[in-house]
Short mmCIF file of C-alpha atoms in Angstrom, two decimals:
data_model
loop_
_atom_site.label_atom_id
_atom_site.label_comp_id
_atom_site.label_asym_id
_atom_site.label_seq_id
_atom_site.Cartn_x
_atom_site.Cartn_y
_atom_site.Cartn_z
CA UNK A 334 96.35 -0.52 -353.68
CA UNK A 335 96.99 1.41 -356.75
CA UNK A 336 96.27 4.86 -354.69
CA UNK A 337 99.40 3.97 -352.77
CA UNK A 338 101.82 2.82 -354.98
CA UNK A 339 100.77 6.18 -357.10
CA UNK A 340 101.90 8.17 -354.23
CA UNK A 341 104.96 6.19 -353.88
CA UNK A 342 105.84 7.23 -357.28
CA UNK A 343 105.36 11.16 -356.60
CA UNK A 344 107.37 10.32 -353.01
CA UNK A 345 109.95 8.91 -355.95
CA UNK A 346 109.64 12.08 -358.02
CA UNK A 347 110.14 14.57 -355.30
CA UNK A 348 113.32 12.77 -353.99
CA UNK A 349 114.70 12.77 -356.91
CA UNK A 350 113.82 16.45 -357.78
CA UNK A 351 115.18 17.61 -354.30
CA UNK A 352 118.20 15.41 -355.35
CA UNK A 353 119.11 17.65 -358.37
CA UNK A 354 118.29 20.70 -357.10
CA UNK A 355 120.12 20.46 -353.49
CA UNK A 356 123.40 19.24 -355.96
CA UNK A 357 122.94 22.69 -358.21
CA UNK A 358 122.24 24.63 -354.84
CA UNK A 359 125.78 23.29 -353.88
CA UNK A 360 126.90 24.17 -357.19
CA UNK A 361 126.28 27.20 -357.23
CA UNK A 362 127.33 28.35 -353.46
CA UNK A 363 130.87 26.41 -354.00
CA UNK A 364 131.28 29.14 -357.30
CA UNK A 365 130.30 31.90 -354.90
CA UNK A 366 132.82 33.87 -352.78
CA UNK A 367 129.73 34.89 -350.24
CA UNK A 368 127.48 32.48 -348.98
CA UNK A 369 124.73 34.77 -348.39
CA UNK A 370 125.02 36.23 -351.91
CA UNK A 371 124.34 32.16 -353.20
CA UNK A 372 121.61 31.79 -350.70
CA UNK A 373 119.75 35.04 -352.11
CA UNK A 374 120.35 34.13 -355.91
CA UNK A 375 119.28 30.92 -355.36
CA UNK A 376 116.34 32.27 -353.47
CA UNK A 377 115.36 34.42 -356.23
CA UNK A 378 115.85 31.66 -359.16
CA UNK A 379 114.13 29.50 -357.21
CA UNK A 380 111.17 31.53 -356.59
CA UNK A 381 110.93 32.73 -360.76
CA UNK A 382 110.99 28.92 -361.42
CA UNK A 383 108.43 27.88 -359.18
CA UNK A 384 105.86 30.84 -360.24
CA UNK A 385 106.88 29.88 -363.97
CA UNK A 386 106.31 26.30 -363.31
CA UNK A 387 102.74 27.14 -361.32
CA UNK A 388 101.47 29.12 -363.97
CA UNK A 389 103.27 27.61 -367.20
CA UNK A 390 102.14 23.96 -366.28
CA UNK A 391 98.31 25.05 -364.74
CA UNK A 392 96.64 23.13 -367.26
CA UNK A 393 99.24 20.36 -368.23
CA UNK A 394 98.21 17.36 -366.88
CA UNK A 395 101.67 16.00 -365.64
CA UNK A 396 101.43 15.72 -361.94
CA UNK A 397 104.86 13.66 -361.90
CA UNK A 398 106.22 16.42 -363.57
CA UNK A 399 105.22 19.39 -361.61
CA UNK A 400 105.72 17.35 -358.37
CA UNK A 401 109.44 16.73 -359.69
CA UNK A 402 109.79 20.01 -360.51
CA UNK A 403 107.72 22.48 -358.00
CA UNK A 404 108.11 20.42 -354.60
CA UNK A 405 111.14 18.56 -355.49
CA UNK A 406 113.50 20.80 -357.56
CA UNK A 407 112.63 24.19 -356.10
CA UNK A 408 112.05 22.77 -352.74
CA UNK A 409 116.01 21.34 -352.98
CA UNK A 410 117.41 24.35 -354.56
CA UNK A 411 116.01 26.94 -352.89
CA UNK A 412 116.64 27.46 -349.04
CA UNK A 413 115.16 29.74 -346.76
CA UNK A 414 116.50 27.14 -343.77
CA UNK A 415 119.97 28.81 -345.02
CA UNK A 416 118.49 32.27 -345.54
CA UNK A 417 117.49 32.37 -341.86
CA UNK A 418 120.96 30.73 -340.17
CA UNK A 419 122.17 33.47 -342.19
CA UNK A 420 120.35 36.35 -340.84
CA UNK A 421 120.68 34.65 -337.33
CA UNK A 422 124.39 34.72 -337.74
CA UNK A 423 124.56 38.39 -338.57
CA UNK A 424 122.15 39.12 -335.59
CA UNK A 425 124.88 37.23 -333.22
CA UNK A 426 127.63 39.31 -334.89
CA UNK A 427 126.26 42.63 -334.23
CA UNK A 428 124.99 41.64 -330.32
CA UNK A 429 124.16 43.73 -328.71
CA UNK A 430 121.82 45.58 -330.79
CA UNK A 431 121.76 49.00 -331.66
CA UNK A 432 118.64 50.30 -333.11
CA UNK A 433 120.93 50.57 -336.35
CA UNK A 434 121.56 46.65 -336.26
CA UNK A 435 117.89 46.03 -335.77
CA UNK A 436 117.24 48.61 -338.83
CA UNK A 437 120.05 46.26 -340.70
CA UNK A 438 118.37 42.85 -340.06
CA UNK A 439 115.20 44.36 -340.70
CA UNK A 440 116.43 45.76 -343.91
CA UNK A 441 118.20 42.51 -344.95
CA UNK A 442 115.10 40.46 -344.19
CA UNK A 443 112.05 43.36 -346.35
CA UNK A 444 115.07 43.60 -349.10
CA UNK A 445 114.62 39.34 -349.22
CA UNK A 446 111.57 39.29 -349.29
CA UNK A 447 111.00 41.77 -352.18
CA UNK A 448 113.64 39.92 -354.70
CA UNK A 449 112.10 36.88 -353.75
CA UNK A 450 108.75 38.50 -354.78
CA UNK A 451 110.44 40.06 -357.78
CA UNK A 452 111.72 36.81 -358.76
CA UNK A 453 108.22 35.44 -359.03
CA UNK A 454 106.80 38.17 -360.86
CA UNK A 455 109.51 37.53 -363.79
CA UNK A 456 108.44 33.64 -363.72
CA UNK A 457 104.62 34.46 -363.66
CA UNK A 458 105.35 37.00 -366.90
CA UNK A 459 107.55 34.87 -368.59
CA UNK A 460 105.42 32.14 -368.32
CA UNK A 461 102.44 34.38 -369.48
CA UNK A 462 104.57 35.47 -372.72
CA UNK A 463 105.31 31.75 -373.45
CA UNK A 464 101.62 30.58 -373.25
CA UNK A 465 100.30 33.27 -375.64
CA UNK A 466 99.90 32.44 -379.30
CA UNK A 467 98.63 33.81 -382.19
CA UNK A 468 95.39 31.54 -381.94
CA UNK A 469 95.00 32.70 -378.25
CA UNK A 470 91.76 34.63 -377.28
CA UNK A 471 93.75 36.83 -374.96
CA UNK A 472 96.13 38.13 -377.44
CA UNK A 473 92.92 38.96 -379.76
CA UNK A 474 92.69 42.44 -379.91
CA UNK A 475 89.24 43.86 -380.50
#
């Protein structure tokens, strides 16, 4: 019995994670002129905090925390459901193609994909500065 109400609880913590970050996603699109322009920043913060959160919490033993924050946070702020009605919408707009528009969406989707990326890589080295101390082995030059 205790098995279940445990993953109750993380149910609980995601919820209320996706809550919080779904209300800051809106937040942050309703201060935003361009919709697509909130949908990539969000995007990219999301994707920072996520790889910071992976890497900064690896060996923290909190799973209510990272489940809160990883799948519940990032999942509510971040929003590739948006990302794609987006592109989808821009694809309609342009019908029919020219091999120009297809170069566009194609562009719009690699150019994405790589912030998104980028994003990560300054969570992942952010997190790595944070977790190095003096006392550290890998900060120990030889």
């Amino acid at each position: 019995m205790s098995a279940r109400v445990f993953h109750w609880q993380l149910v609980a913590w995601v919820a209320a994670g996706s809550a919080l970050g779904a209300g800051l996603r809106l937040l942050v699109a309703s201060q935003m002129t361009s919709s697509s322009a909130a949908t990539a920043m969000v995007n990219i913060l999301g994707s920072a905090l996520i790889v910071f959160s992976a890497r900064f919490l690896e060996h923290r033993h909190r799973p209510h925390f990272k489940v809160f924050l990883m799948a519940g946070f990032c999942g509510g702020f971040t929003t590739l459901s948006s990302f794609s009605w987006e592109t989808m919408l821009l694809a309609e707009a342009l019908h029919p193609w020219t091999a120009g528009d297809a170069l566009l969406l194609a562009a719009r989707v690699a150019a994405s994909t790589v912030a998104w990326l980028a994003g990560g890589i300054a969570g992942w080295r952010i997190a790595g500065l944070m977790l190095r101390t003096p006392q550290s082995p890998r900060t120990r030059r030889r």
